[in-house]
mmCIF file of C-alpha atoms in Angstrom:
data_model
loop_
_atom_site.group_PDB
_atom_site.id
_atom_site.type_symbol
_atom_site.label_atom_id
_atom_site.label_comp_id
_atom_site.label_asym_id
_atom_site.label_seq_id
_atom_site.Cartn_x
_atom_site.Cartn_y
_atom_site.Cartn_z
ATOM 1 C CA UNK I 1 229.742 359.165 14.290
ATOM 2 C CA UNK I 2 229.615 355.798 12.354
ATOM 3 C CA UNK I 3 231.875 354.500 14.434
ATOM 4 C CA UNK I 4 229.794 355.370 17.573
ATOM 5 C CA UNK I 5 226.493 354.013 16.116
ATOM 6 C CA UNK I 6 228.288 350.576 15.248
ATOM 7 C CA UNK I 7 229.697 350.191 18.557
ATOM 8 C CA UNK I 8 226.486 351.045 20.223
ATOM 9 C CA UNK I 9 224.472 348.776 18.664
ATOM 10 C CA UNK I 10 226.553 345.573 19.423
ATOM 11 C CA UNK I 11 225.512 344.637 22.571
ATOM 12 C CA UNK I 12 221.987 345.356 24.445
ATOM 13 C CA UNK I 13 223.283 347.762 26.676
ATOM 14 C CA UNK I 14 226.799 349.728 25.532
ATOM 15 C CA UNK I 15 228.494 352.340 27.929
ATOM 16 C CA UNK I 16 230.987 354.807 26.863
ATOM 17 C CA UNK I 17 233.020 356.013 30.084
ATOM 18 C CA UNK I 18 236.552 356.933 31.048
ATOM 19 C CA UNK I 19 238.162 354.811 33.409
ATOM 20 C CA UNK I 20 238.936 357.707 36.021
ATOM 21 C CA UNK I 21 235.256 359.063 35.788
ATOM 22 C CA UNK I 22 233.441 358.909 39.109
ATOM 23 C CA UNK I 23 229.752 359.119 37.680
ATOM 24 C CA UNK I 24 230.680 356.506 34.870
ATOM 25 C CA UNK I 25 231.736 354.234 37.754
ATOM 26 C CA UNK I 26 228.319 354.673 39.697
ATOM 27 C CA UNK I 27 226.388 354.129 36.316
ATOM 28 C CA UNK I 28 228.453 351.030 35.755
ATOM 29 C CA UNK I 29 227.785 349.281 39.263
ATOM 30 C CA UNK I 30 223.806 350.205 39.075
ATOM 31 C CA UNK I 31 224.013 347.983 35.846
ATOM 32 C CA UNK I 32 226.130 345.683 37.561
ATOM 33 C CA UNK I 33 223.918 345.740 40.375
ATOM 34 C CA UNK I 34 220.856 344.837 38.159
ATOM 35 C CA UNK I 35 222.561 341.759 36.629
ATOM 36 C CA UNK I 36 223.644 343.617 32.964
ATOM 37 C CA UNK I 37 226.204 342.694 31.595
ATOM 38 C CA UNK I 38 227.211 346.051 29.481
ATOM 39 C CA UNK I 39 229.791 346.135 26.864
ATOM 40 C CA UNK I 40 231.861 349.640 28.674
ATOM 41 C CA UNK I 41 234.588 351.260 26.057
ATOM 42 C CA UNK I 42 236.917 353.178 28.184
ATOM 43 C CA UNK I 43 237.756 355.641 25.972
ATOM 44 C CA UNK I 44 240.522 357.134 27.848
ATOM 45 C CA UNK I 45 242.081 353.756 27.415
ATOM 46 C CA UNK I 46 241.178 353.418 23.448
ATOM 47 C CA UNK I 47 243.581 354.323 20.644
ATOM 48 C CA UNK I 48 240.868 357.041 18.775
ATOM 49 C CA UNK I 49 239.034 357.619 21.840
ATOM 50 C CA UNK I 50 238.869 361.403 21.899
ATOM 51 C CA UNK I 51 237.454 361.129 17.991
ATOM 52 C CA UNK I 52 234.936 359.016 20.129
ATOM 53 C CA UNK I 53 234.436 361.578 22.453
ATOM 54 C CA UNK I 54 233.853 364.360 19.881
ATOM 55 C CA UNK I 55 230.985 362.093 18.022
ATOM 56 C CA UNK I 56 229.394 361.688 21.454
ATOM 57 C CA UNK I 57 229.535 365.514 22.049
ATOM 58 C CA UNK I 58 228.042 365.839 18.542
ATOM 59 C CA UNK I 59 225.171 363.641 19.244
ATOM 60 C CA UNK I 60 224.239 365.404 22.113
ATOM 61 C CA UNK I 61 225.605 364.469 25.149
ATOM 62 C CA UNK I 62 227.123 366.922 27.363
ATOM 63 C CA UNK I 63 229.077 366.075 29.307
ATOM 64 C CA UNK I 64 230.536 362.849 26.761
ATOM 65 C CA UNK I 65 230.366 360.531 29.564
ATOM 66 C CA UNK I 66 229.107 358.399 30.679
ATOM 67 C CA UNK I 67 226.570 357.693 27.486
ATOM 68 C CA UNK I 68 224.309 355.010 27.599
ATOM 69 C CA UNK I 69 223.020 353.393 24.960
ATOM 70 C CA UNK I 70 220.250 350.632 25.343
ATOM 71 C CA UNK I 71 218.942 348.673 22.148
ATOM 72 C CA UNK I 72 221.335 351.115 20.372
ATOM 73 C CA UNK I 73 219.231 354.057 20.883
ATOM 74 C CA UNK I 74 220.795 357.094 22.997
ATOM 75 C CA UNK I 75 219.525 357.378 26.100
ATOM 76 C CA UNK I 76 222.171 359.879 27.804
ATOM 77 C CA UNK I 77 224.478 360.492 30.755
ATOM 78 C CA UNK I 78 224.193 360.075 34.489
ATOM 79 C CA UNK I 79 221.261 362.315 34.710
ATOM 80 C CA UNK I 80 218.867 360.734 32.602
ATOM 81 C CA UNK I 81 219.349 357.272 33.685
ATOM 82 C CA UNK I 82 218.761 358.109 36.989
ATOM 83 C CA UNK I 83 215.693 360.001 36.025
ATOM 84 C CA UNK I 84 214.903 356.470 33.923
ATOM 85 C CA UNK I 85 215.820 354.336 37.481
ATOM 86 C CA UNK I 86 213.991 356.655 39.856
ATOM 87 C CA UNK I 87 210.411 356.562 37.723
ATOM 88 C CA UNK I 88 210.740 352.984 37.221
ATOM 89 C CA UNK I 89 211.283 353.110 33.163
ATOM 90 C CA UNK I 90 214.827 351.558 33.369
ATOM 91 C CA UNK I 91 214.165 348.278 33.869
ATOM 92 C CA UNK I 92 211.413 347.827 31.655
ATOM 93 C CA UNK I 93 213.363 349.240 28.559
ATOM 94 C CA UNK I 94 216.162 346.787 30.093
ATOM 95 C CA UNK I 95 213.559 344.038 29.644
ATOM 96 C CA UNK I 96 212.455 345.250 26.225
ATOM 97 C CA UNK I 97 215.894 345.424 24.900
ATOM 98 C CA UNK I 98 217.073 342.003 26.195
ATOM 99 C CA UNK I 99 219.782 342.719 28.634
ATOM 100 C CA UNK I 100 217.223 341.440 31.709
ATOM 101 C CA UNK I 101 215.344 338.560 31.906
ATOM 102 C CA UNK I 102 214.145 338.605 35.403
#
């Protein structure tokens, strides 16, 4: 879980995903498509990512990805931030946390 918090709070906005993941690709293009610039760790493609996996599933999210992490707080899978895009909170906290400057 250590490991997980440290590499969550390196960059603004931190994606764990799995390179063959359909929803992880859609939440990675929306960020793309909003001009972030998110640090993604594959973690099918990373030496201990299943450890990885298990400290995500420990946290809290279900399913482990994609998990999105913004100013190195949790904020979940696919679902919630959709729910975040579609009532307009996303790109505030985006703002807040420094990954937007528009």
């Amino acid at each position: 879980m250590d490991r997980v918090t440290k590499l969550a709070s390196e960059r603004s906005v931190v994606i764990f995903s799995k390179s063959s993941c359909c929803m992880c690709h859609t939440i990675k293009t929306l960020f793309s498509d909003f001009g972030v610039n998110p640090t993604v760790h594959e973690l099918d493609e990373m030496p201990r990512g299943r450890d990885i996996e298990q400290a995500l599933l420990r946290l809290g999210c279900n399913p482990s990805v994609p998990a999105v992490f913004i100013g190195g707080e949790l904020v979940g899978g696919a679902n919630e931030v959709m729910s975040l895009h579609l009532n307009r909170s996303l790109i505030p906290m985006l703002r807040r946390a420094g990954a937007l400057w528009v």
